[in-house]
Every structure is written in structure tokens, then in C-alpha cells.
């Protein structure tokens, strides 16, 4: 049984016995949401800026609480143990308007999940604030990534590859490197589907990772257009 299902079972059991004998503080405000503590990864598309929670590892929960503001909404994030002890709190984070919900994903194969907080959704692309864990399991802001959605983010040759839409005939591919110091852009490439052409707009970080600009462009142009 997954941790999420165990938590739900504990919630149901606590409700049946009226809270007696329950060690987890699920009746605290941080643990209860207006819609029955929805899980962020189970919210329907388009329900961004909705209070929700995520399971982190085997013994932590992350809670996201939104409040209206003049710029959209303000987000507070709380990292708690299953017993309700607060480990970390950060925010407020300004959310201009997004259709996506917070998510966790390990994008650099270090066996620690990064936290993605959607800040703004345009016609197609979503801008995410990326937070990474340190050795103590605390989150620190690493930078921002933009793309269709985090499921489309790719780990390739040690880089995080993201794709964002330009117009009907173009898109952008960005290769970024996540280190303990944060995210850094390695290259950005314009992909023109009408011309079947790939062109590097930024290759300033290629030398540091010993990658060839010619090889990246050649691999892009060899695709099945």
C-alpha cells in the first residue's frame, strides 16, 4: 500500500473513532483543506492555485495554501512530518495565474525530488519556480524553468531539457544544469519546423560541460520532422 493510501486510511480511521488514539494531527488547520485535503497530483487540469498537499518520501507532507492578492495569489508552503511537526515554511510566493498545480520530480538523478511551483501559465507554456533539497531535506530555490509541463521535462546527458512553444511553427529547446548552486542555462535552441532548421541562440554553457554545439544541432536536425 502506498504512503498516500496509508495516510487516507489513517484519516478514515481517525474519523470513525472520533480522533481517539490518533497520533497524527490531521485535524489541525495545516492538515485539512476545504475540499477534503486534495492531493496536488490528483487535481484536474485547470485547477491551479488550489490548496493541496503532496507526499514527500516516506515520512513528510508538503502543504500549499493560496490566498488572493492584487497580482493573483500568494502561496505559502509548509513541509511537515506525518505527525504534524513543521520542518520548514517558506513564502509568500507571488502566483500571477496558472492552470497547473505544484509537483515533485527528480530531474537530476540524485534520488531527491525537486519541487516545481507553477508561477504563470500562458497560452501553452508554464513558468515554474524550481526548489531543490539539501542534505538535510530542506528546500532551496534553484531558479526557474519554462515548458509545456514537467512531465515533458527530459534528463539528457546530465542536463534538464525543456521545450516551450514559440509560435505555430517554432519551439525552443533549453538545456539547463542543476547543481547545488542552482540552475544554469547551458544552451538554448530555436527549432523551426517549417524550415526544418535548428539554430543555437545561446551556447554559453557548452564549454563547461564539454558538449559540442555542432553535435547538438545535428541531433536536432536529424529528427523525424
Coordinates of N, CA and C in Angstrom, one line a residue:
X1 N 0.9 -1.2 0.0 CA 0.0 0.0 0.0 C 0.9 1.2 0.0
X2 N 0.6 2.2 -0.9 CA 1.4 3.4 -1.0 C 1.2 4.2 0.3
X3 N 2.2 5.2 0.5 CA 2.1 6.1 1.6 C 0.8 6.9 1.6
X4 N 0.5 7.4 0.4 CA -0.7 8.2 0.2 C -1.9 7.4 0.7
X5 N -2.0 6.2 0.3 CA -3.2 5.4 0.7 C -3.2 5.1 2.2
X6 N -2.0 4.9 2.8 CA -1.9 4.7 4.2 C -2.4 5.9 5.0
X7 N -2.1 7.1 4.4 CA -2.5 8.4 5.0 C -4.0 8.5 5.0
X8 N -4.6 8.2 3.8 CA -6.0 8.2 3.6 C -6.7 7.2 4.6
X9 N -6.1 6.1 4.7 CA -6.7 5.1 5.6 C -6.7 5.6 7.1
X10 N -5.6 6.2 7.4 CA -5.4 6.8 8.8 C -6.5 7.9 9.0
X11 N -6.7 8.7 8.0 CA -7.7 9.7 8.1 C -9.1 9.1 8.3
X12 N -9.4 8.1 7.5 CA -10.7 7.4 7.7 C -10.9 6.8 9.0
X13 N -9.8 6.2 9.5 CA -9.9 5.5 10.8 C -10.1 6.5 11.9
X14 N -9.4 7.7 11.8 CA -9.5 8.7 12.8 C -10.9 9.3 12.8
X15 N -11.5 9.4 11.7 CA -12.9 9.9 11.6 C -13.9 8.9 12.3
X16 N -13.6 7.6 12.1 CA -14.5 6.6 12.6 C -14.5 6.5 14.1
X17 N -13.3 6.7 14.7 CA -13.1 6.6 16.1 C -13.1 8.0 16.8
X18 N -13.5 9.0 16.1 CA -13.6 10.3 16.7 C -12.3 10.9 17.1
X19 N -11.2 10.5 16.5 CA -9.9 11.1 16.8 C -9.1 10.4 18.0
X20 N -9.8 9.6 18.7 CA -9.1 9.0 19.9 C -8.0 8.0 19.4
X21 N -6.9 8.2 20.0 CA -5.8 7.3 19.7 C -5.0 7.6 18.5
X22 N -5.4 8.7 17.8 CA -4.7 9.1 16.6 C -3.5 10.0 16.9
X23 N -2.3 9.6 16.5 CA -1.1 10.4 16.8 C -0.9 11.4 15.8
X24 N -1.4 11.3 14.6 CA -1.2 12.3 13.5 C -2.3 13.4 13.7
X25 N -1.8 14.6 13.6 CA -2.6 15.8 13.8 C -3.4 16.2 12.6
X26 N -4.2 15.3 12.0 CA -4.9 15.6 10.8 C -6.0 16.6 11.0
X27 N -6.4 16.8 12.2 CA -7.5 17.8 12.5 C -6.9 19.2 12.6
X28 N -5.6 19.4 12.5 CA -5.0 20.7 12.6 C -5.3 21.4 11.2
X29 N -5.4 22.8 11.3 CA -5.6 23.5 10.0 C -4.7 23.2 8.9
X30 N -3.4 22.9 9.2 CA -2.5 22.6 8.1 C -2.8 21.3 7.4
X31 N -3.6 20.4 8.1 CA -3.8 19.1 7.5 C -5.2 19.0 6.9
X32 N -6.0 20.0 7.0 CA -7.4 19.9 6.5 C -7.6 21.0 5.5
X33 N -8.1 20.7 4.3 CA -8.4 21.6 3.3 C -9.9 21.7 3.0
X34 N -10.3 22.7 2.4 CA -11.8 22.9 2.2 C -12.4 21.8 1.4
X35 N -11.6 21.2 0.5 CA -12.2 20.1 -0.3 C -11.7 18.7 0.2
X36 N -11.4 18.6 1.4 CA -11.0 17.3 2.0 C -9.6 16.9 1.7
X37 N -8.7 17.9 1.8 CA -7.3 17.7 1.6 C -7.0 17.0 0.3
X38 N -7.2 17.8 -0.8 CA -6.9 17.2 -2.2 C -5.4 17.0 -2.4
X39 N -5.1 16.0 -3.1 CA -3.7 15.8 -3.5 C -3.4 16.6 -4.7
X40 N -2.3 17.4 -4.7 CA -2.0 18.2 -5.9 C -1.9 17.4 -7.2
X41 N -1.3 16.2 -7.1 CA -1.1 15.4 -8.3 C -2.4 14.7 -8.8
X42 N -3.5 14.9 -8.1 CA -4.8 14.3 -8.5 C -5.8 15.4 -8.9
X43 N -5.4 16.7 -8.8 CA -6.3 17.7 -9.2 C -6.5 17.7 -10.7
X44 N -7.7 18.1 -11.2 CA -7.9 18.1 -12.6 C -7.1 19.3 -13.2
X45 N -6.8 19.2 -14.5 CA -6.1 20.3 -15.1 C -6.9 21.5 -15.1
X46 N -6.3 22.6 -14.9 CA -7.0 23.9 -14.8 C -7.4 24.4 -13.5
X47 N -7.0 23.5 -12.4 CA -7.3 23.9 -11.1 C -6.1 24.4 -10.3
X48 N -5.3 25.2 -11.0 CA -4.2 25.8 -10.4 C -4.6 26.7 -9.2
X49 N -3.6 27.0 -8.3 CA -3.9 27.9 -7.1 C -5.0 27.3 -6.2
X50 N -5.1 26.0 -6.1 CA -6.0 25.3 -5.2 C -5.2 24.7 -4.1
X51 N -5.6 25.0 -2.8 CA -4.9 24.4 -1.7 C -4.8 22.9 -1.9
X52 N -3.7 22.3 -1.7 CA -3.5 20.9 -1.9 C -2.2 20.4 -1.1
X53 N -1.9 19.1 -1.2 CA -0.8 18.5 -0.5 C -0.1 17.5 -1.4
X54 N 1.2 17.3 -1.1 CA 2.0 16.3 -1.8 C 2.7 15.4 -0.8
X55 N 2.9 14.2 -1.1 CA 3.7 13.3 -0.3 C 5.1 13.4 -0.7
X56 N 6.0 13.6 0.3 CA 7.5 13.6 0.0 C 8.1 12.5 0.7
X57 N 8.7 11.6 0.0 CA 9.4 10.4 0.6 C 8.4 9.5 1.3
X58 N 8.9 9.0 2.5 CA 8.1 8.1 3.2 C 7.6 8.7 4.5
X59 N 8.0 10.0 4.8 CA 7.6 10.5 6.1 C 7.3 12.0 6.2
X60 N 7.1 12.6 5.0 CA 6.8 14.0 5.0 C 5.7 14.4 4.1
X61 N 5.0 15.5 4.4 CA 3.9 16.0 3.5 C 4.3 17.5 3.3
X62 N 3.9 17.9 2.1 CA 4.1 19.4 1.8 C 2.7 19.9 1.5
X63 N 2.4 21.0 2.2 CA 1.1 21.7 2.1 C 1.3 23.0 1.3
X64 N 0.3 23.3 0.4 CA 0.3 24.5 -0.3 C -1.0 25.3 -0.1
X65 N -0.9 26.5 0.4 CA -2.0 27.3 0.8 C -2.0 28.6 0.1
X66 N -3.0 28.9 -0.7 CA -3.1 30.1 -1.5 C -4.0 31.1 -0.9
X67 N -3.7 32.4 -1.1 CA -4.6 33.4 -0.6 C -4.6 34.5 -1.8
X68 N -5.8 35.1 -2.0 CA -5.9 36.0 -3.1 C -5.1 37.3 -2.8
X69 N -4.5 37.8 -3.9 CA -3.8 39.1 -3.8 C -4.1 39.9 -5.1
X70 N -3.6 41.1 -5.1 CA -3.8 42.1 -6.2 C -3.2 41.6 -7.5
X71 N -2.1 40.7 -7.3 CA -1.4 40.2 -8.5 C -1.8 38.8 -8.9
X72 N -2.8 38.3 -8.2 CA -3.2 36.9 -8.5 C -3.4 36.2 -7.2
X73 N -2.4 35.6 -6.7 CA -2.5 34.9 -5.4 C -1.1 34.8 -4.7
X74 N -1.1 34.6 -3.4 CA 0.1 34.4 -2.7 C 0.2 33.0 -2.1
X75 N 1.3 32.4 -2.2 CA 1.4 31.0 -1.8 C 2.3 30.8 -0.6
X76 N 1.8 30.1 0.4 CA 2.7 29.7 1.5 C 2.9 28.2 1.4
X77 N 4.1 27.7 1.7 CA 4.5 26.3 1.6 C 4.9 25.8 2.9
X78 N 4.4 24.7 3.4 CA 4.8 24.1 4.7 C 5.2 22.7 4.5
X79 N 6.4 22.3 5.0 CA 6.9 21.0 5.0 C 6.7 20.4 6.4
X80 N 5.9 19.3 6.5 CA 5.6 18.8 7.8 C 6.0 17.3 7.9
X81 N 6.2 16.8 9.1 CA 6.3 15.4 9.3 C 4.8 14.8 9.3
X82 N 4.7 13.5 9.2 CA 3.4 12.9 9.3 C 2.7 13.2 10.6
X83 N 3.4 13.4 11.6 CA 2.8 13.7 12.9 C 2.4 15.2 13.1
X84 N 2.7 16.0 12.1 CA 2.2 17.4 12.1 C 3.3 18.4 12.5
X85 N 4.5 17.9 12.8 CA 5.6 18.8 13.2 C 6.1 19.6 11.9
X86 N 6.1 20.9 12.0 CA 6.6 21.7 10.9 C 8.1 21.6 10.8
X87 N 8.6 21.3 9.7 CA 10.1 21.2 9.4 C 10.6 22.5 8.7
X88 N 9.8 23.0 7.8 CA 10.2 24.2 7.0 C 8.9 24.9 6.5
X89 N 9.0 26.2 6.5 CA 7.9 27.0 5.9 C 8.6 28.1 5.1
X90 N 8.0 28.4 3.9 CA 8.6 29.5 3.1 C 7.5 30.1 2.2
X91 N 7.7 31.3 1.9 CA 6.7 32.1 1.2 C 6.6 33.5 1.9
X92 N 5.7 34.3 1.4 CA 4.8 34.1 0.3 C 5.4 34.2 -1.0
X93 N 4.9 33.4 -2.0 CA 5.4 33.4 -3.4 C 4.3 33.9 -4.2
X94 N 4.6 34.9 -5.0 CA 3.6 35.5 -5.9 C 3.2 34.6 -7.1
X95 N 2.0 34.2 -7.2 CA 1.5 33.4 -8.3 C 0.6 34.3 -9.2
X96 N 1.1 34.6 -10.4 CA 0.3 35.5 -11.2 C -0.9 34.9 -11.8
X97 N -0.9 33.6 -12.0 CA -2.1 32.9 -12.6 C -1.6 31.7 -13.3
X98 N -2.1 30.5 -12.9 CA -1.6 29.3 -13.5 C -2.7 28.3 -13.5
X99 N -2.6 27.4 -14.5 CA -3.5 26.3 -14.7 C -3.0 25.0 -14.0
X100 N -1.7 25.0 -13.7 CA -1.0 23.8 -13.2 C -0.9 23.9 -11.6
X101 N -0.7 22.7 -11.1 CA -0.5 22.5 -9.6 C 0.9 22.2 -9.3
X102 N 1.4 22.4 -8.0 CA 2.7 22.0 -7.6 C 2.9 20.5 -7.8
X103 N 4.2 20.2 -8.1 CA 4.6 18.8 -8.4 C 6.0 18.5 -7.9
X104 N 6.3 17.2 -7.7 CA 7.6 16.8 -7.3 C 8.1 15.9 -8.4
X105 N 9.4 16.0 -8.7 CA 10.1 15.1 -9.7 C 11.6 15.3 -9.5
X106 N 12.3 14.1 -9.6 CA 13.7 14.2 -9.5 C 14.2 14.4 -11.0
X107 N 14.8 15.6 -11.2 CA 15.3 15.9 -12.6 C 16.8 15.8 -12.8
X108 N 17.5 15.4 -11.8 CA 19.0 15.3 -11.9 C 19.5 14.0 -11.4
X109 N 18.6 13.0 -11.2 CA 19.0 11.7 -10.8 C 19.9 11.6 -9.5
X110 N 19.6 12.5 -8.6 CA 20.3 12.5 -7.3 C 19.5 11.8 -6.2
X111 N 18.4 11.2 -6.6 CA 17.5 10.5 -5.7 C 16.8 11.4 -4.7
X112 N 16.7 12.7 -5.0 CA 16.0 13.7 -4.2 C 15.0 14.4 -5.2
X113 N 13.8 14.5 -4.8 CA 12.8 15.1 -5.7 C 12.9 16.6 -5.6
X114 N 12.9 17.2 -6.8 CA 12.8 18.7 -6.8 C 11.3 19.1 -6.7
X115 N 11.1 20.3 -6.2 CA 9.7 20.8 -6.1 C 9.5 21.9 -7.2
X116 N 8.4 21.7 -8.0 CA 8.1 22.6 -9.0 C 6.8 23.4 -8.7
X117 N 6.9 24.7 -8.6 CA 5.8 25.5 -8.2 C 5.4 26.4 -9.4
X118 N 4.2 26.1 -10.0 CA 3.8 26.9 -11.2 C 3.6 28.4 -10.8
X119 N 4.2 29.3 -11.5 CA 4.0 30.7 -11.3 C 3.1 31.4 -12.3
X120 N 3.1 31.0 -13.5 CA 2.4 31.7 -14.6 C 2.2 30.7 -15.7
X121 N 0.9 30.6 -16.2 CA 0.6 29.8 -17.4 C 0.2 30.8 -18.5
X122 N 0.9 30.7 -19.7 CA 0.5 31.4 -20.8 C -0.5 30.6 -21.7
X123 N -0.4 30.9 -23.0 CA -1.3 30.1 -23.9 C -1.0 28.6 -23.9
X124 N 0.3 28.4 -23.8 CA 0.8 27.0 -23.9 C 1.8 26.7 -22.7
X125 N 2.7 27.6 -22.5 CA 3.8 27.3 -21.6 C 3.5 27.7 -20.2
X126 N 4.1 27.0 -19.2 CA 4.0 27.3 -17.8 C 5.4 27.6 -17.3
X127 N 5.5 28.7 -16.5 CA 6.8 29.0 -15.8 C 6.8 28.5 -14.4
X128 N 7.8 27.7 -14.1 CA 7.9 27.0 -12.8 C 9.0 27.6 -12.0
X129 N 8.8 27.8 -10.7 CA 9.9 28.0 -9.8 C 10.4 26.7 -9.3
X130 N 11.7 26.4 -9.4 CA 12.2 25.1 -9.0 C 13.0 25.2 -7.7
X131 N 12.6 24.3 -6.8 CA 13.3 24.2 -5.5 C 13.9 22.9 -5.3
X132 N 15.1 22.8 -4.8 CA 15.8 21.6 -4.6 C 16.2 21.4 -3.2
X133 N 16.3 20.1 -2.8 CA 16.6 19.7 -1.4 C 18.1 19.7 -1.1
X134 N 18.4 20.1 0.1 CA 19.8 20.0 0.5 C 20.0 18.7 1.3
X135 N 21.2 18.5 1.9 CA 21.5 17.3 2.6 C 20.6 17.0 3.8
X136 N 20.0 18.1 4.3 CA 19.1 18.0 5.5 C 17.6 17.8 5.0
X137 N 17.4 17.8 3.7 CA 16.0 17.6 3.2 C 15.2 18.9 3.2
X138 N 15.9 20.0 3.3 CA 15.2 21.3 3.3 C 15.3 21.9 1.8
X139 N 14.3 22.6 1.5 CA 14.2 23.1 0.1 C 14.8 24.5 0.0
X140 N 15.5 24.7 -1.2 CA 16.1 26.0 -1.5 C 15.8 26.3 -3.0
X141 N 15.5 27.5 -3.2 CA 15.1 27.9 -4.6 C 16.3 27.8 -5.5
X142 N 16.1 27.1 -6.6 CA 17.2 26.8 -7.6 C 17.2 27.7 -8.8
X143 N 16.0 28.2 -9.1 CA 15.8 29.0 -10.4 C 14.4 28.8 -11.0
X144 N 14.3 29.0 -12.3 CA 13.1 28.8 -13.0 C 13.3 28.1 -14.3
X145 N 12.2 27.3 -14.6 CA 12.2 26.6 -15.9 C 10.8 26.9 -16.5
X146 N 10.8 26.9 -17.9 CA 9.6 27.1 -18.6 C 9.4 26.0 -19.6
X147 N 8.2 25.5 -19.7 CA 7.9 24.5 -20.7 C 6.4 24.1 -20.7
X148 N 6.1 23.1 -21.5 CA 4.7 22.7 -21.6 C 4.2 22.2 -20.3
X149 N 4.9 21.2 -19.7 CA 4.6 20.7 -18.4 C 5.8 19.9 -17.9
X150 N 5.8 19.6 -16.6 CA 7.0 18.9 -16.1 C 7.2 17.5 -16.5
X151 N 6.0 16.9 -16.9 CA 6.1 15.5 -17.5 C 6.9 15.5 -18.8
X152 N 7.0 16.6 -19.4 CA 7.7 16.7 -20.7 C 9.2 17.1 -20.5
X153 N 9.6 17.4 -19.2 CA 11.0 17.7 -19.0 C 11.8 16.4 -19.1
X154 N 12.9 16.5 -19.8 CA 13.8 15.3 -20.1 C 15.1 15.5 -19.4
X155 N 15.7 14.4 -18.9 CA 17.0 14.4 -18.4 C 17.9 13.7 -19.5
X156 N 18.8 14.5 -20.1 CA 19.6 14.0 -21.2 C 21.1 14.5 -21.0
X157 N 22.0 13.5 -21.0 CA 23.4 13.8 -20.8 C 23.7 14.7 -19.6
X158 N 23.0 14.5 -18.5 CA 23.2 15.2 -17.3 C 22.5 16.6 -17.3
X159 N 21.8 16.9 -18.4 CA 21.1 18.2 -18.5 C 19.6 18.0 -18.4
X160 N 18.9 19.0 -17.9 CA 17.4 19.1 -17.9 C 17.0 19.8 -19.2
X161 N 16.3 19.0 -20.0 CA 15.9 19.6 -21.3 C 14.4 19.9 -21.3
X162 N 14.1 21.2 -21.6 CA 12.7 21.7 -21.6 C 12.4 22.2 -23.0
X163 N 11.1 22.1 -23.3 CA 10.6 22.6 -24.6 C 9.5 23.6 -24.3
X164 N 9.5 24.7 -25.0 CA 8.4 25.7 -24.9 C 8.0 26.2 -26.3
X165 N 6.8 26.5 -26.4 CA 6.3 26.9 -27.7 C 6.6 28.4 -28.1
X166 N 7.0 28.6 -29.3 CA 7.3 29.9 -29.8 C 6.0 30.4 -30.5
X167 N 5.8 29.9 -31.7 CA 4.5 30.2 -32.5 C 4.1 28.9 -33.1
X168 N 3.2 28.9 -34.1 CA 2.7 27.7 -34.7 C 3.8 26.8 -35.3
X169 N 4.9 27.5 -35.7 CA 5.9 26.7 -36.5 C 7.2 26.6 -35.7
X170 N 7.3 27.2 -34.6 CA 8.6 27.2 -33.9 C 8.5 26.8 -32.4
X171 N 9.5 26.2 -31.9 CA 9.6 26.0 -30.4 C 11.0 26.2 -30.0
X172 N 11.2 26.2 -28.7 CA 12.5 26.4 -28.1 C 12.9 25.2 -27.2
X173 N 14.1 24.8 -27.4 CA 14.7 23.7 -26.6 C 15.8 24.3 -25.7
X174 N 15.7 24.2 -24.4 CA 16.7 24.7 -23.5 C 17.3 23.6 -22.6
X175 N 18.6 23.6 -22.6 CA 19.3 22.7 -21.8 C 19.9 23.4 -20.6
X176 N 19.5 22.9 -19.4 CA 19.9 23.5 -18.1 C 20.6 22.5 -17.3
X177 N 21.5 23.0 -16.4 CA 22.2 22.1 -15.5 C 21.9 22.5 -14.1
X178 N 21.5 21.5 -13.3 CA 21.1 21.7 -11.9 C 22.3 21.2 -11.0
X179 N 22.9 22.2 -10.3 CA 23.9 21.9 -9.4 C 23.5 22.3 -8.0
X180 N 24.3 22.0 -6.9 CA 23.9 22.6 -5.6 C 23.8 24.1 -5.6
X181 N 24.4 24.8 -6.5 CA 24.3 26.2 -6.5 C 23.1 26.7 -7.3
X182 N 22.4 25.8 -7.9 CA 21.1 26.2 -8.6 C 21.1 25.8 -10.1
X183 N 20.2 26.3 -10.8 CA 20.0 26.1 -12.2 C 20.8 27.1 -13.0
X184 N 21.5 26.5 -14.1 CA 22.2 27.4 -15.0 C 21.9 27.0 -16.4
X185 N 21.7 27.9 -17.3 CA 21.4 27.6 -18.7 C 22.7 27.2 -19.4
X186 N 22.7 26.0 -20.1 CA 23.8 25.5 -20.9 C 23.7 26.0 -22.4
X187 N 22.5 25.8 -22.9 CA 22.2 26.3 -24.2 C 20.7 26.5 -24.4
X188 N 20.4 27.3 -25.4 CA 19.0 27.5 -25.9 C 19.0 27.4 -27.4
X189 N 18.0 26.6 -27.9 CA 18.0 26.4 -29.4 C 16.6 26.7 -29.9
X190 N 16.5 27.4 -31.1 CA 15.3 27.6 -31.8 C 15.1 26.5 -32.8
X191 N 13.9 25.9 -32.7 CA 13.6 24.8 -33.7 C 12.5 25.3 -34.6
X192 N 12.8 25.4 -35.9 CA 11.9 25.9 -36.9 C 11.3 24.7 -37.7
X193 N 10.1 24.3 -37.5 CA 9.6 23.2 -38.1 C 9.3 23.4 -39.6
X194 N 8.9 24.6 -39.9 CA 8.6 24.9 -41.3 C 9.9 24.8 -42.2
X195 N 11.0 25.4 -41.6 CA 12.3 25.4 -42.4 C 13.1 24.1 -42.1
X196 N 12.6 23.3 -41.1 CA 13.4 22.1 -40.7 C 14.8 22.5 -40.3
X197 N 14.9 23.5 -39.5 CA 16.1 24.1 -39.1 C 16.2 24.2 -37.6
X198 N 17.4 24.0 -37.1 CA 17.7 24.2 -35.6 C 18.9 25.2 -35.5
X199 N 18.7 26.1 -34.6 CA 19.7 27.2 -34.5 C 19.9 27.5 -33.1
X200 N 21.2 27.5 -32.6 CA 21.5 27.8 -31.2 C 21.5 29.3 -31.0
X201 N 20.7 29.7 -30.1 CA 20.6 31.1 -29.7 C 21.6 31.5 -28.6
X202 N 21.9 30.5 -27.7 CA 22.7 30.7 -26.6 C 23.5 29.4 -26.4
X203 N 24.8 29.4 -26.4 CA 25.6 28.2 -26.2 C 26.7 28.5 -25.2
X204 N 26.5 29.5 -24.3 CA 27.5 30.0 -23.4 C 27.9 28.9 -22.4
X205 N 27.1 27.9 -22.1 CA 27.5 27.0 -21.1 C 28.0 25.7 -21.6
X206 N 28.1 25.5 -23.0 CA 28.5 24.2 -23.5 C 30.0 23.9 -23.2
X207 N 30.9 24.8 -23.2 CA 32.3 24.5 -22.9 C 32.4 23.9 -21.5
X208 N 31.7 24.4 -20.6 CA 31.8 24.0 -19.2 C 31.4 22.5 -19.0
X209 N 30.5 22.0 -19.9 CA 30.1 20.6 -19.8 C 30.7 19.8 -20.9
X210 N 31.6 20.4 -21.7 CA 32.3 19.7 -22.7 C 31.3 19.1 -23.7
X211 N 30.4 19.9 -24.2 CA 29.4 19.5 -25.2 C 29.7 20.2 -26.5
X212 N 29.4 19.6 -27.6 CA 29.6 20.2 -28.9 C 28.4 20.9 -29.5
X213 N 28.5 22.1 -29.9 CA 27.4 22.8 -30.5 C 26.9 22.1 -31.8
X214 N 27.9 21.7 -32.6 CA 27.6 21.1 -33.8 C 26.8 19.8 -33.6
X215 N 27.2 19.0 -32.6 CA 26.5 17.7 -32.3 C 25.1 18.0 -31.9
X216 N 24.9 19.0 -31.1 CA 23.5 19.3 -30.6 C 22.6 19.7 -31.8
X217 N 23.1 20.6 -32.6 CA 22.3 21.0 -33.8 C 22.1 19.8 -34.7
X218 N 23.1 19.0 -35.0 CA 23.0 17.8 -35.9 C 21.9 16.9 -35.3
X219 N 21.9 16.6 -34.0 CA 21.0 15.7 -33.4 C 19.6 16.2 -33.6
X220 N 19.4 17.5 -33.4 CA 18.1 18.2 -33.6 C 17.6 18.1 -35.0
X221 N 18.5 18.3 -36.0 CA 18.0 18.4 -37.4 C 17.8 17.0 -37.9
X222 N 18.3 15.9 -37.2 CA 18.1 14.6 -37.7 C 16.8 14.0 -37.3
X223 N 16.0 14.8 -36.6 CA 14.7 14.3 -36.1 C 13.8 13.9 -37.3
X224 N 12.7 13.2 -36.9 CA 11.7 12.9 -37.9 C 10.7 14.1 -38.0
X225 N 10.9 15.0 -38.9 CA 10.1 16.2 -39.0 C 8.7 15.9 -39.4

